[in-house]
């Protein structure tokens, strides 16, 4: 609080002399601190400010945890859409594409849950599960890029499956789903890191 500059209000000499006994200071937000003589009112303001900051941090952490749970569950639920093609498709290629889609969605969930999101860890906040402060492992370094590449290759297959027989009509849309989910998660994690 030493860096906070307090401004004194201007008093004409003809004003009431009682004000000189009880000087009024203005903090940097323009609020008066009554009876400021380096006393407890400033200390109380600092303590109140620290409590408010701690409350905002807690609320931010709770909101981020809620968003992480939502972003984690969406790819898991999306994996169920590939089971019919994986189990009932007559050809091998839709089964392989479905398996790649499930792998990509599982990697998306893994990235969200286990890998750090680039946000600096605040004191008292929890690190990602399984994350250490040592040098990142090859999985931490490259899984995001591999998942983006796999999502891109699956999305290219959407053009192949558009209007093709042998799978249900919307299979080409399902080929776009892993890339959309990965992009959604990447944007969500970046936005959470900005908070």
Backbone as JSON Lines, residues from 0, in Angstrom:
{"i":0,"aa":"X","n":[0.82,-1.18,0.0],"ca":[0.0,0.0,0.0],"c":[0.86,1.24,0.0]}
{"i":1,"aa":"X","n":[2.18,1.06,0.15],"ca":[3.06,2.22,0.16],"c":[3.07,2.93,-1.19]}
{"i":2,"aa":"X","n":[2.79,2.17,-2.27],"ca":[2.83,2.78,-3.59],"c":[1.6,3.61,-3.9]}
{"i":3,"aa":"X","n":[0.56,3.48,-3.09],"ca":[-0.67,4.26,-3.32],"c":[-0.43,5.69,-2.89]}
{"i":4,"aa":"X","n":[-0.72,6.59,-3.8],"ca":[-0.53,8.01,-3.5],"c":[-1.86,8.59,-3.04]}
{"i":5,"aa":"X","n":[-1.88,9.19,-1.88],"ca":[-3.08,9.81,-1.36],"c":[-3.01,11.31,-1.61]}
{"i":6,"aa":"X","n":[-4.15,11.88,-1.99],"ca":[-4.2,13.31,-2.26],"c":[-4.92,14.0,-1.12]}
{"i":7,"aa":"X","n":[-4.41,15.11,-0.74],"ca":[-5.07,15.92,0.29],"c":[-6.05,16.88,-0.38]}
{"i":8,"aa":"X","n":[-7.17,17.08,0.28],"ca":[-8.13,18.04,-0.26],"c":[-7.65,19.44,0.05]}
{"i":9,"aa":"X","n":[-8.0,20.36,-0.82],"ca":[-7.59,21.73,-0.64],"c":[-8.53,22.42,0.35]}
{"i":10,"aa":"X","n":[-7.96,23.12,1.34],"ca":[-8.75,23.88,2.32],"c":[-8.3,25.34,2.28]}
{"i":11,"aa":"X","n":[-9.27,26.22,2.2],"ca":[-8.96,27.64,2.34],"c":[-8.64,27.93,3.8]}
{"i":12,"aa":"X","n":[-7.78,28.85,4.06],"ca":[-7.44,29.15,5.44],"c":[-8.65,29.63,6.26]}
{"i":13,"aa":"X","n":[-9.67,30.12,5.62],"ca":[-10.81,30.64,6.36],"c":[-11.8,29.54,6.76]}
{"i":14,"aa":"X","n":[-11.57,28.29,6.31],"ca":[-12.5,27.22,6.65],"c":[-12.4,26.89,8.12]}
{"i":15,"aa":"X","n":[-13.33,26.06,8.55],"ca":[-13.41,25.65,9.94],"c":[-12.09,25.02,10.38]}
{"i":16,"aa":"X","n":[-11.6,25.43,11.52],"ca":[-10.32,24.92,12.0],"c":[-10.44,23.5,12.53]}
{"i":17,"aa":"X","n":[-11.65,22.98,12.74],"ca":[-11.8,21.61,13.22],"c":[-11.35,20.61,12.15]}
{"i":18,"aa":"X","n":[-11.46,20.99,10.87],"ca":[-11.03,20.1,9.8],"c":[-9.53,19.87,9.81]}
{"i":19,"aa":"X","n":[-8.79,20.82,10.33],"ca":[-7.34,20.65,10.39],"c":[-6.94,19.57,11.39]}
{"i":20,"aa":"X","n":[-7.77,19.38,12.42],"ca":[-7.47,18.35,13.4],"c":[-7.76,16.95,12.84]}
{"i":21,"aa":"X","n":[-8.69,16.86,11.95],"ca":[-9.09,15.57,11.38],"c":[-8.91,15.64,9.86]}
{"i":22,"aa":"X","n":[-7.68,15.5,9.34],"ca":[-7.45,15.66,7.91],"c":[-8.14,14.55,7.12]}
{"i":23,"aa":"X","n":[-8.56,14.91,5.9],"ca":[-9.22,13.94,5.03],"c":[-8.31,13.65,3.85]}
{"i":24,"aa":"X","n":[-8.09,12.37,3.58],"ca":[-7.26,11.95,2.46],"c":[-8.16,11.34,1.4]}
{"i":25,"aa":"X","n":[-7.72,11.41,0.15],"ca":[-8.45,10.81,-0.96],"c":[-7.56,9.72,-1.54]}
{"i":26,"aa":"X","n":[-8.13,8.51,-1.67],"ca":[-7.34,7.44,-2.28],"c":[-7.37,7.6,-3.79]}
{"i":27,"aa":"X","n":[-6.74,6.65,-4.51],"ca":[-6.6,6.81,-5.95],"c":[-7.92,6.66,-6.69]}
{"i":28,"aa":"X","n":[-8.97,6.15,-6.06],"ca":[-10.27,6.05,-6.7],"c":[-11.16,7.25,-6.38]}
{"i":29,"aa":"X","n":[-10.65,8.21,-5.66],"ca":[-11.41,9.39,-5.33],"c":[-12.28,9.25,-4.09]}
{"i":30,"aa":"X","n":[-12.08,8.2,-3.33],"ca":[-12.86,7.98,-2.11],"c":[-12.14,8.62,-0.93]}
{"i":31,"aa":"X","n":[-12.91,9.26,-0.06],"ca":[-12.31,9.87,1.11],"c":[-12.01,8.82,2.16]}
{"i":32,"aa":"X","n":[-10.86,8.96,2.77],"ca":[-10.5,8.15,3.93],"c":[-10.53,9.11,5.11]}
{"i":33,"aa":"X","n":[-11.54,8.99,5.91],"ca":[-11.74,9.93,7.0],"c":[-10.75,9.64,8.12]}
{"i":34,"aa":"X","n":[-10.22,10.69,8.65],"ca":[-9.34,10.56,9.8],"c":[-8.05,9.83,9.5]}
{"i":35,"aa":"X","n":[-7.59,9.91,8.28],"ca":[-6.36,9.19,7.93],"c":[-5.15,9.88,8.54]}
{"i":36,"aa":"X","n":[-4.52,9.14,9.38],"ca":[-3.23,9.59,9.91],"c":[-2.27,8.41,9.87]}
{"i":37,"aa":"X","n":[-2.39,7.64,8.76],"ca":[-1.55,6.45,8.66],"c":[-2.07,5.35,9.56]}
{"i":38,"aa":"X","n":[-3.34,5.42,9.92],"ca":[-3.89,4.52,10.92],"c":[-4.59,3.32,10.35]}
{"i":39,"aa":"X","n":[-5.55,2.85,11.12],"ca":[-6.18,1.56,10.83],"c":[-7.17,1.61,9.69]}
{"i":40,"aa":"X","n":[-7.64,2.78,9.27],"ca":[-8.62,2.81,8.18],"c":[-7.99,2.31,6.88]}
{"i":41,"aa":"X","n":[-6.74,2.63,6.64],"ca":[-6.06,2.15,5.44],"c":[-5.81,0.65,5.56]}
{"i":42,"aa":"X","n":[-5.43,0.19,6.71],"ca":[-5.18,-1.23,6.94],"c":[-6.47,-2.01,6.74]}
{"i":43,"aa":"X","n":[-7.58,-1.48,7.27],"ca":[-8.87,-2.14,7.1],"c":[-9.26,-2.19,5.63]}
{"i":44,"aa":"X","n":[-8.97,-1.13,4.89],"ca":[-9.28,-1.1,3.46],"c":[-8.46,-2.15,2.71]}
{"i":45,"aa":"X","n":[-7.2,-2.31,3.09],"ca":[-6.34,-3.3,2.45],"c":[-6.83,-4.71,2.75]}
{"i":46,"aa":"X","n":[-7.2,-4.96,4.0],"ca":[-7.69,-6.29,4.39],"c":[-8.99,-6.59,3.64]}
{"i":47,"aa":"X","n":[-9.87,-5.6,3.56],"ca":[-11.13,-5.78,2.84],"c":[-10.88,-6.05,1.37]}
{"i":48,"aa":"X","n":[-9.92,-5.35,0.8],"ca":[-9.58,-5.55,-0.6],"c":[-9.02,-6.95,-0.84]}
{"i":49,"aa":"X","n":[-8.16,-7.42,0.05],"ca":[-7.6,-8.77,-0.08],"c":[-8.68,-9.83,0.03]}
{"i":50,"aa":"X","n":[-9.65,-9.63,0.92],"ca":[-10.76,-10.58,1.04],"c":[-11.58,-10.61,-0.24]}
{"i":51,"aa":"X","n":[-11.8,-9.44,-0.81],"ca":[-12.58,-9.35,-2.04],"c":[-11.84,-10.03,-3.2]}
{"i":52,"aa":"X","n":[-10.54,-9.83,-3.27],"ca":[-9.75,-10.48,-4.31],"c":[-9.78,-11.99,-4.15]}
{"i":53,"aa":"X","n":[-9.67,-12.48,-2.91],"ca":[-9.73,-13.92,-2.66],"c":[-11.09,-14.48,-3.05]}
{"i":54,"aa":"X","n":[-12.15,-13.73,-2.77],"ca":[-13.5,-14.16,-3.13],"c":[-13.64,-14.25,-4.66]}
{"i":55,"aa":"X","n":[-13.11,-13.25,-5.37],"ca":[-13.17,-13.27,-6.84],"c":[-12.37,-14.43,-7.41]}
{"i":56,"aa":"X","n":[-11.22,-14.73,-6.81],"ca":[-10.43,-15.88,-7.27],"c":[-11.19,-17.18,-7.09]}
{"i":57,"aa":"X","n":[-11.83,-17.34,-5.93],"ca":[-12.61,-18.55,-5.67],"c":[-13.75,-18.69,-6.69]}
{"i":58,"aa":"X","n":[-14.45,-17.6,-6.94],"ca":[-15.54,-17.63,-7.91],"c":[-15.03,-17.96,-9.3]}
{"i":59,"aa":"X","n":[-13.88,-17.41,-9.67],"ca":[-13.29,-17.7,-10.97],"c":[-12.89,-19.17,-11.08]}
{"i":60,"aa":"X","n":[-12.29,-19.71,-10.02],"ca":[-11.9,-21.13,-10.03],"c":[-13.13,-22.02,-10.13]}
{"i":61,"aa":"X","n":[-14.21,-21.69,-9.41],"ca":[-15.43,-22.49,-9.48],"c":[-16.03,-22.45,-10.88]}
{"i":62,"aa":"X","n":[-16.03,-21.27,-11.49],"ca":[-16.58,-21.13,-12.83],"c":[-15.72,-21.91,-13.84]}
{"i":63,"aa":"X","n":[-14.4,-21.83,-13.71],"ca":[-13.51,-22.58,-14.6],"c":[-13.68,-24.08,-14.42]}
{"i":64,"aa":"X","n":[-13.85,-24.54,-13.17],"ca":[-14.09,-25.97,-12.94],"c":[-15.38,-26.42,-13.61]}
{"i":65,"aa":"X","n":[-16.41,-25.59,-13.53],"ca":[-17.68,-25.92,-14.17],"c":[-17.51,-26.0,-15.69]}
{"i":66,"aa":"X","n":[-16.82,-25.05,-16.28],"ca":[-16.59,-25.08,-17.73],"c":[-15.73,-26.28,-18.13]}
{"i":67,"aa":"X","n":[-14.75,-26.62,-17.32],"ca":[-13.91,-27.78,-17.63],"c":[-14.74,-29.06,-17.63]}
{"i":68,"aa":"X","n":[-15.64,-29.2,-16.65],"ca":[-16.49,-30.38,-16.61],"c":[-17.38,-30.46,-17.84]}
{"i":69,"aa":"X","n":[-17.95,-29.32,-18.24],"ca":[-18.81,-29.31,-19.42],"c":[-18.0,-29.65,-20.67]}
{"i":70,"aa":"X","n":[-16.83,-29.02,-20.82],"ca":[-15.99,-29.29,-21.98],"c":[-15.46,-30.72,-21.99]}
{"i":71,"aa":"X","n":[-15.35,-31.35,-20.81],"ca":[-14.9,-32.73,-20.73],"c":[-16.01,-33.7,-21.11]}
{"i":72,"aa":"X","n":[-17.23,-33.42,-20.7],"ca":[-18.34,-34.34,-20.92],"c":[-18.81,-34.33,-22.37]}
{"i":73,"aa":"X","n":[-18.76,-33.19,-23.03],"ca":[-19.27,-33.1,-24.4],"c":[-18.56,-34.08,-25.35]}
{"i":74,"aa":"X","n":[-17.22,-34.18,-25.38],"ca":[-16.61,-35.18,-26.26],"c":[-16.92,-36.62,-25.85]}
{"i":75,"aa":"X","n":[-17.06,-36.86,-24.55],"ca":[-17.38,-38.22,-24.1],"c":[-18.76,-38.63,-24.61]}
{"i":76,"aa":"X","n":[-19.73,-37.73,-24.51],"ca":[-21.08,-38.02,-25.02],"c":[-21.06,-38.15,-26.54]}
{"i":77,"aa":"X","n":[-20.24,-37.35,-27.19],"ca":[-20.17,-37.39,-28.66],"c":[-19.6,-38.72,-29.16]}
{"i":78,"aa":"X","n":[-18.83,-39.4,-28.34],"ca":[-18.27,-40.69,-28.76],"c":[-19.36,-41.72,-29.02]}
{"i":79,"aa":"X","n":[-20.49,-41.57,-28.35],"ca":[-21.58,-42.55,-28.51],"c":[-22.17,-42.52,-29.91]}
{"i":80,"aa":"X","n":[-22.02,-41.41,-30.62],"ca":[-22.61,-41.33,-31.96],"c":[-21.88,-42.21,-32.97]}
{"i":81,"aa":"X","n":[-20.69,-42.67,-32.63],"ca":[-19.9,-43.48,-33.57],"c":[-20.09,-44.98,-33.36]}
{"i":82,"aa":"X","n":[-20.7,-45.38,-32.28],"ca":[-20.86,-46.81,-32.01],"c":[-21.71,-47.52,-33.05]}
{"i":83,"aa":"X","n":[-22.83,-46.94,-33.53],"ca":[-23.58,-47.66,-34.56],"c":[-22.76,-47.92,-35.82]}
{"i":84,"aa":"X","n":[-22.01,-46.93,-36.28],"ca":[-21.19,-47.14,-37.48],"c":[-20.05,-48.12,-37.2]}
{"i":85,"aa":"X","n":[-19.52,-48.06,-36.0],"ca":[-18.41,-48.96,-35.64],"c":[-18.88,-50.41,-35.57]}
{"i":86,"aa":"X","n":[-20.09,-50.63,-35.11],"ca":[-20.58,-52.0,-34.9],"c":[-21.35,-52.57,-36.09]}
{"i":87,"aa":"X","n":[-22.02,-51.71,-36.86],"ca":[-22.93,-52.24,-37.89],"c":[-22.53,-51.92,-39.31]}
{"i":88,"aa":"X","n":[-21.52,-51.13,-39.56],"ca":[-21.17,-50.79,-40.94],"c":[-20.66,-52.02,-41.67]}
{"i":89,"aa":"X","n":[-21.12,-52.25,-42.91],"ca":[-20.69,-53.44,-43.64],"c":[-19.25,-53.34,-44.14]}
{"i":90,"aa":"X","n":[-18.77,-52.15,-44.42],"ca":[-17.41,-51.99,-44.94],"c":[-16.42,-51.7,-43.8]}
{"i":91,"aa":"X","n":[-15.16,-51.9,-44.08],"ca":[-14.11,-51.69,-43.07],"c":[-13.77,-50.21,-42.9]}
{"i":92,"aa":"X","n":[-13.82,-49.45,-43.99],"ca":[-13.41,-48.04,-43.92],"c":[-14.25,-47.21,-42.95]}
{"i":93,"aa":"X","n":[-15.59,-47.31,-42.92],"ca":[-16.34,-46.54,-41.93],"c":[-16.01,-46.95,-40.49]}
{"i":94,"aa":"X","n":[-15.7,-48.22,-40.31],"ca":[-15.33,-48.68,-38.97],"c":[-14.02,-48.04,-38.53]}
{"i":95,"aa":"X","n":[-13.06,-47.95,-39.44],"ca":[-11.77,-47.35,-39.12],"c":[-11.93,-45.85,-38.87]}
{"i":96,"aa":"X","n":[-12.72,-45.18,-39.71],"ca":[-12.96,-43.75,-39.51],"c":[-13.66,-43.52,-38.17]}
{"i":97,"aa":"X","n":[-14.63,-44.35,-37.82],"ca":[-15.31,-44.23,-36.53],"c":[-14.33,-44.42,-35.38]}
{"i":98,"aa":"X","n":[-13.42,-45.37,-35.53],"ca":[-12.41,-45.61,-34.49],"c":[-11.48,-44.4,-34.36]}
{"i":99,"aa":"X","n":[-11.1,-43.8,-35.49],"ca":[-10.28,-42.59,-35.44],"c":[-11.03,-41.43,-34.78]}
{"i":100,"aa":"X","n":[-12.32,-41.31,-35.08],"ca":[-13.12,-40.25,-34.46],"c":[-13.2,-40.43,-32.95]}
{"i":101,"aa":"X","n":[-13.41,-41.66,-32.51],"ca":[-13.45,-41.93,-31.07],"c":[-12.1,-41.63,-30.44]}
{"i":102,"aa":"X","n":[-11.01,-41.99,-31.13],"ca":[-9.66,-41.7,-30.62],"c":[-9.42,-40.2,-30.51]}
{"i":103,"aa":"X","n":[-9.85,-39.46,-31.51],"ca":[-9.66,-38.01,-31.48],"c":[-10.46,-37.37,-30.35]}
{"i":104,"aa":"X","n":[-11.7,-37.8,-30.15],"ca":[-12.5,-37.25,-29.06],"c":[-11.93,-37.63,-27.7]}
{"i":105,"aa":"X","n":[-11.4,-38.85,-27.58],"ca":[-10.77,-39.26,-26.32],"c":[-9.51,-38.43,-26.05]}
{"i":106,"aa":"X","n":[-8.75,-38.14,-27.11],"ca":[-7.56,-37.3,-26.95],"c":[-7.95,-35.88,-26.56]}
{"i":107,"aa":"X","n":[-9.05,-35.38,-27.1],"ca":[-9.53,-34.04,-26.74],"c":[-9.87,-33.99,-25.25]}
{"i":108,"aa":"X","n":[-10.57,-35.01,-24.77],"ca":[-10.91,-35.05,-23.34],"c":[-9.65,-35.2,-22.48]}
{"i":109,"aa":"X","n":[-8.71,-36.0,-22.93],"ca":[-7.46,-36.19,-22.18],"c":[-6.69,-34.88,-22.08]}
{"i":110,"aa":"X","n":[-6.62,-34.14,-23.18],"ca":[-5.91,-32.86,-23.19],"c":[-6.53,-31.91,-22.17]}
{"i":111,"aa":"X","n":[-7.83,-31.86,-22.15],"ca":[-8.51,-30.95,-21.25],"c":[-8.3,-31.34,-19.79]}
{"i":112,"aa":"X","n":[-8.37,-32.61,-19.51],"ca":[-8.32,-33.06,-18.12],"c":[-6.91,-33.15,-17.56]}
{"i":113,"aa":"X","n":[-5.96,-33.59,-18.35],"ca":[-4.65,-33.92,-17.8],"c":[-3.52,-32.98,-18.18]}
{"i":114,"aa":"X","n":[-3.67,-32.2,-19.22],"ca":[-2.56,-31.35,-19.65],"c":[-2.77,-29.92,-19.21]}
{"i":115,"aa":"X","n":[-1.68,-29.2,-18.9],"ca":[-1.84,-27.8,-18.48],"c":[-2.34,-26.95,-19.63]}
{"i":116,"aa":"X","n":[-3.05,-25.89,-19.27],"ca":[-3.67,-25.06,-20.31],"c":[-2.92,-23.77,-20.56]}
{"i":117,"aa":"X","n":[-1.71,-23.65,-20.06],"ca":[-0.93,-22.46,-20.31],"c":[-1.21,-21.33,-19.35]}
{"i":118,"aa":"X","n":[-2.14,-21.53,-18.44],"ca":[-2.46,-20.49,-17.47],"c":[-1.45,-20.54,-16.33]}
{"i":119,"aa":"X","n":[-0.89,-19.42,-15.92],"ca":[0.02,-19.45,-14.79],"c":[-0.74,-19.86,-13.54]}
{"i":120,"aa":"X","n":[-0.15,-20.77,-12.79],"ca":[-0.81,-21.27,-11.59],"c":[-0.72,-20.25,-10.47]}
{"i":121,"aa":"X","n":[-1.86,-19.9,-9.91],"ca":[-1.89,-18.97,-8.79],"c":[-1.59,-19.74,-7.52]}
{"i":122,"aa":"X","n":[-1.09,-19.04,-6.52],"ca":[-0.83,-19.71,-5.27],"c":[-2.16,-20.18,-4.69]}
{"i":123,"aa":"X","n":[-2.16,-21.44,-4.24],"ca":[-3.36,-22.01,-3.68],"c":[-4.27,-22.67,-4.7]}
{"i":124,"aa":"X","n":[-3.98,-22.54,-6.0],"ca":[-4.82,-23.18,-7.0],"c":[-4.28,-24.57,-7.3]}
{"i":125,"aa":"X","n":[-5.16,-25.42,-7.78],"ca":[-4.76,-26.8,-8.02],"c":[-4.17,-26.96,-9.42]}
{"i":126,"aa":"X","n":[-3.06,-27.7,-9.55],"ca":[-2.5,-27.96,-10.88],"c":[-3.33,-29.03,-11.58]}
{"i":127,"aa":"X","n":[-3.21,-29.19,-12.91],"ca":[-3.92,-30.25,-13.6],"c":[-3.51,-31.62,-13.07]}
{"i":128,"aa":"X","n":[-4.4,-32.58,-13.18],"ca":[-4.15,-33.92,-12.68],"c":[-2.96,-34.51,-13.42]}
{"i":129,"aa":"X","n":[-2.03,-35.09,-12.69],"ca":[-0.89,-35.75,-13.29],"c":[0.17,-34.82,-13.86]}
{"i":130,"aa":"X","n":[0.08,-33.53,-13.6],"ca":[1.04,-32.59,-14.16],"c":[2.12,-32.29,-13.13]}
{"i":131,"aa":"X","n":[3.35,-32.32,-13.59],"ca":[4.46,-31.95,-12.72],"c":[5.14,-30.72,-13.29]}
{"i":132,"aa":"X","n":[5.97,-30.09,-12.49],"ca":[6.66,-28.88,-12.94],"c":[7.93,-29.18,-13.73]}
{"i":133,"aa":"X","n":[8.23,-30.48,-13.92],"ca":[9.42,-30.85,-14.68],"c":[9.19,-30.54,-16.16]}
{"i":134,"aa":"X","n":[10.2,-30.89,-16.96],"ca":[10.08,-30.67,-18.4],"c":[8.9,-31.49,-18.93]}
{"i":135,"aa":"X","n":[8.11,-30.91,-19.84],"ca":[6.93,-31.63,-20.33],"c":[7.31,-32.89,-21.09]}
{"i":136,"aa":"X","n":[6.47,-33.91,-20.94],"ca":[6.7,-35.18,-21.62],"c":[6.36,-35.04,-23.1]}
{"i":137,"aa":"X","n":[6.76,-36.02,-23.9],"ca":[6.4,-35.97,-25.33],"c":[4.89,-35.92,-25.56]}
{"i":138,"aa":"X","n":[4.13,-36.57,-24.67],"ca":[2.68,-36.53,-24.8],"c":[2.19,-35.1,-24.6]}
{"i":139,"aa":"X","n":[2.7,-34.43,-23.58],"ca":[2.29,-33.05,-23.32],"c":[2.7,-32.12,-24.46]}
{"i":140,"aa":"X","n":[3.84,-32.39,-25.06],"ca":[4.32,-31.53,-26.14],"c":[3.55,-31.72,-27.44]}
{"i":141,"aa":"X","n":[3.23,-32.95,-27.8],"ca":[2.79,-33.24,-29.16],"c":[1.35,-33.73,-29.3]}
{"i":142,"aa":"X","n":[0.66,-34.06,-28.21],"ca":[-0.68,-34.63,-28.36],"c":[-1.65,-33.65,-29.0]}
{"i":143,"aa":"X","n":[-1.55,-32.39,-28.67],"ca":[-2.44,-31.41,-29.29],"c":[-2.24,-31.32,-30.8]}
{"i":144,"aa":"X","n":[-1.0,-31.33,-31.23],"ca":[-0.72,-31.27,-32.67],"c":[-1.17,-32.55,-33.38]}
{"i":145,"aa":"X","n":[-0.92,-33.71,-32.74],"ca":[-1.36,-34.97,-33.33],"c":[-2.88,-35.04,-33.42]}
{"i":146,"aa":"X","n":[-3.56,-34.56,-32.39],"ca":[-5.01,-34.56,-32.41],"c":[-5.55,-33.6,-33.48]}
{"i":147,"aa":"X","n":[-4.92,-32.45,-33.63],"ca":[-5.34,-31.51,-34.67],"c":[-5.15,-32.13,-36.05]}
{"i":148,"aa":"X","n":[-4.03,-32.82,-36.26],"ca":[-3.79,-33.48,-37.55],"c":[-4.78,-34.6,-37.81]}
{"i":149,"aa":"X","n":[-5.07,-35.4,-36.78],"ca":[-6.05,-36.48,-36.93],"c":[-7.44,-35.9,-37.22]}
{"i":150,"aa":"X","n":[-7.8,-34.84,-36.53],"ca":[-9.1,-34.2,-36.78],"c":[-9.18,-33.66,-38.2]}
{"i":151,"aa":"X","n":[-8.09,-33.11,-38.69],"ca":[-8.05,-32.59,-40.06],"c":[-8.21,-33.72,-41.08]}
{"i":152,"aa":"X","n":[-7.51,-34.84,-40.87],"ca":[-7.63,-35.97,-41.8],"c":[-9.03,-36.56,-41.78]}
{"i":153,"aa":"X","n":[-9.64,-36.63,-40.61],"ca":[-11.01,-37.13,-40.52],"c":[-11.96,-36.18,-41.24]}
{"i":154,"aa":"X","n":[-11.74,-34.87,-41.09],"ca":[-12.58,-33.88,-41.77],"c":[-12.44,-33.99,-43.29]}
{"i":155,"aa":"X","n":[-11.25,-34.32,-43.77],"ca":[-11.07,-34.54,-45.22],"c":[-11.91,-35.72,-45.7]}
{"i":156,"aa":"X","n":[-12.08,-36.72,-44.84],"ca":[-12.9,-37.87,-45.21],"c":[-14.38,-37.52,-45.3]}
{"i":157,"aa":"X","n":[-14.78,-36.39,-44.73],"ca":[-16.19,-35.98,-44.82],"c":[-16.58,-35.79,-46.28]}
{"i":158,"aa":"X","n":[-15.68,-35.27,-47.09],"ca":[-15.96,-35.11,-48.52],"c":[-16.12,-36.43,-49.24]}
{"i":159,"aa":"X","n":[-15.4,-37.44,-48.79],"ca":[-15.5,-38.76,-49.41],"c":[-16.85,-39.4,-49.1]}
{"i":160,"aa":"X","n":[-17.3,-39.21,-47.87],"ca":[-18.52,-39.88,-47.42],"c":[-19.79,-39.11,-47.74]}
{"i":161,"aa":"X","n":[-19.68,-37.92,-48.29],"ca":[-20.88,-37.15,-48.63],"c":[-21.63,-37.84,-49.78]}
{"i":162,"aa":"X","n":[-22.85,-38.27,-49.51],"ca":[-23.69,-38.9,-50.53],"c":[-23.3,-40.32,-50.89]}
{"i":163,"aa":"X","n":[-22.4,-40.94,-50.15],"ca":[-21.96,-42.29,-50.46],"c":[-22.87,-43.3,-49.75]}
{"i":164,"aa":"X","n":[-23.06,-44.45,-50.36],"ca":[-23.89,-45.5,-49.76],"c":[-22.99,-46.42,-48.94]}
{"i":165,"aa":"X","n":[-23.61,-47.16,-48.06],"ca":[-22.87,-48.1,-47.23],"c":[-22.8,-47.65,-45.78]}
{"i":166,"aa":"X","n":[-23.11,-46.39,-45.53],"ca":[-23.21,-45.87,-44.17],"c":[-24.46,-44.99,-44.11]}
{"i":167,"aa":"X","n":[-24.86,-44.62,-42.92],"ca":[-26.04,-43.77,-42.82],"c":[-25.76,-42.4,-43.42]}
{"i":168,"aa":"X","n":[-26.82,-41.68,-43.75],"ca":[-26.71,-40.45,-44.54],"c":[-25.89,-39.36,-43.85]}
{"i":169,"aa":"X","n":[-25.91,-39.29,-42.54],"ca":[-25.21,-38.22,-41.84],"c":[-23.79,-38.55,-41.41]}
{"i":170,"aa":"X","n":[-23.22,-39.63,-41.94],"ca":[-21.88,-40.02,-41.5],"c":[-20.84,-38.96,-41.83]}
{"i":171,"aa":"X","n":[-21.02,-38.26,-42.95],"ca":[-20.06,-37.22,-43.32],"c":[-20.06,-36.09,-42.3]}
{"i":172,"aa":"X","n":[-21.22,-35.8,-41.68],"ca":[-21.28,-34.77,-40.64],"c":[-20.52,-35.25,-39.4]}
{"i":173,"aa":"X","n":[-20.64,-36.54,-39.11],"ca":[-19.92,-37.09,-37.95],"c":[-18.4,-37.01,-38.15]}
{"i":174,"aa":"X","n":[-17.97,-36.99,-39.4],"ca":[-16.53,-36.84,-39.66],"c":[-16.04,-35.43,-39.32]}
{"i":175,"aa":"X","n":[-16.92,-34.47,-39.31],"ca":[-16.54,-33.09,-38.96],"c":[-16.56,-32.85,-37.45]}
{"i":176,"aa":"X","n":[-17.24,-33.71,-36.71],"ca":[-17.44,-33.51,-35.28],"c":[-16.14,-33.46,-34.46]}
{"i":177,"aa":"X","n":[-15.16,-34.36,-34.66],"ca":[-13.94,-34.28,-33.83],"c":[-13.18,-32.96,-33.99]}
{"i":178,"aa":"X","n":[-13.11,-32.45,-35.22],"ca":[-12.42,-31.17,-35.43],"c":[-13.15,-30.03,-34.76]}
{"i":179,"aa":"X","n":[-14.48,-30.05,-34.84],"ca":[-15.27,-28.99,-34.18],"c":[-15.11,-29.05,-32.67]}
{"i":180,"aa":"X","n":[-15.13,-30.25,-32.12],"ca":[-14.98,-30.39,-30.66],"c":[-13.58,-29.97,-30.21]}
{"i":181,"aa":"X","n":[-12.58,-30.32,-30.99],"ca":[-11.21,-29.93,-30.64],"c":[-11.05,-28.41,-30.7]}
{"i":182,"aa":"X","n":[-11.6,-27.79,-31.73],"ca":[-11.52,-26.33,-31.83],"c":[-12.29,-25.66,-30.7]}
{"i":183,"aa":"X","n":[-13.45,-26.2,-30.37],"ca":[-14.25,-25.67,-29.27],"c":[-13.49,-25.75,-27.95]}
{"i":184,"aa":"X","n":[-12.84,-26.87,-27.72],"ca":[-12.07,-27.02,-26.48],"c":[-10.87,-26.1,-26.46]}
{"i":185,"aa":"X","n":[-10.18,-25.97,-27.59],"ca":[-9.0,-25.1,-27.63],"c":[-9.38,-23.66,-27.35]}
{"i":186,"aa":"X","n":[-10.48,-23.21,-27.92],"ca":[-10.94,-21.83,-27.67],"c":[-11.36,-21.67,-26.22]}
{"i":187,"aa":"X","n":[-12.1,-22.66,-25.69],"ca":[-12.54,-22.58,-24.3],"c":[-11.4,-22.55,-23.31]}
{"i":188,"aa":"X","n":[-10.38,-23.37,-23.56],"ca":[-9.22,-23.39,-22.65],"c":[-8.47,-22.09,-22.72]}
{"i":189,"aa":"X","n":[-8.33,-21.52,-23.91],"ca":[-7.63,-20.23,-24.04],"c":[-8.4,-19.12,-23.33]}
{"i":190,"aa":"X","n":[-9.73,-19.14,-23.45],"ca":[-10.52,-18.13,-22.77],"c":[-10.43,-18.26,-21.25]}
{"i":191,"aa":"X","n":[-10.4,-19.52,-20.76],"ca":[-10.25,-19.73,-19.32],"c":[-8.87,-19.29,-18.86]}
{"i":192,"aa":"X","n":[-7.87,-19.44,-19.73],"ca":[-6.52,-19.03,-19.35],"c":[-6.4,-17.51,-19.26]}
{"i":193,"aa":"X","n":[-7.24,-16.78,-19.98],"ca":[-7.2,-15.33,-19.93],"c":[-7.75,-14.77,-18.63]}
{"i":194,"aa":"X","n":[-8.61,-15.53,-17.97],"ca":[-9.2,-15.04,-16.7],"c":[-8.2,-14.97,-15.6]}
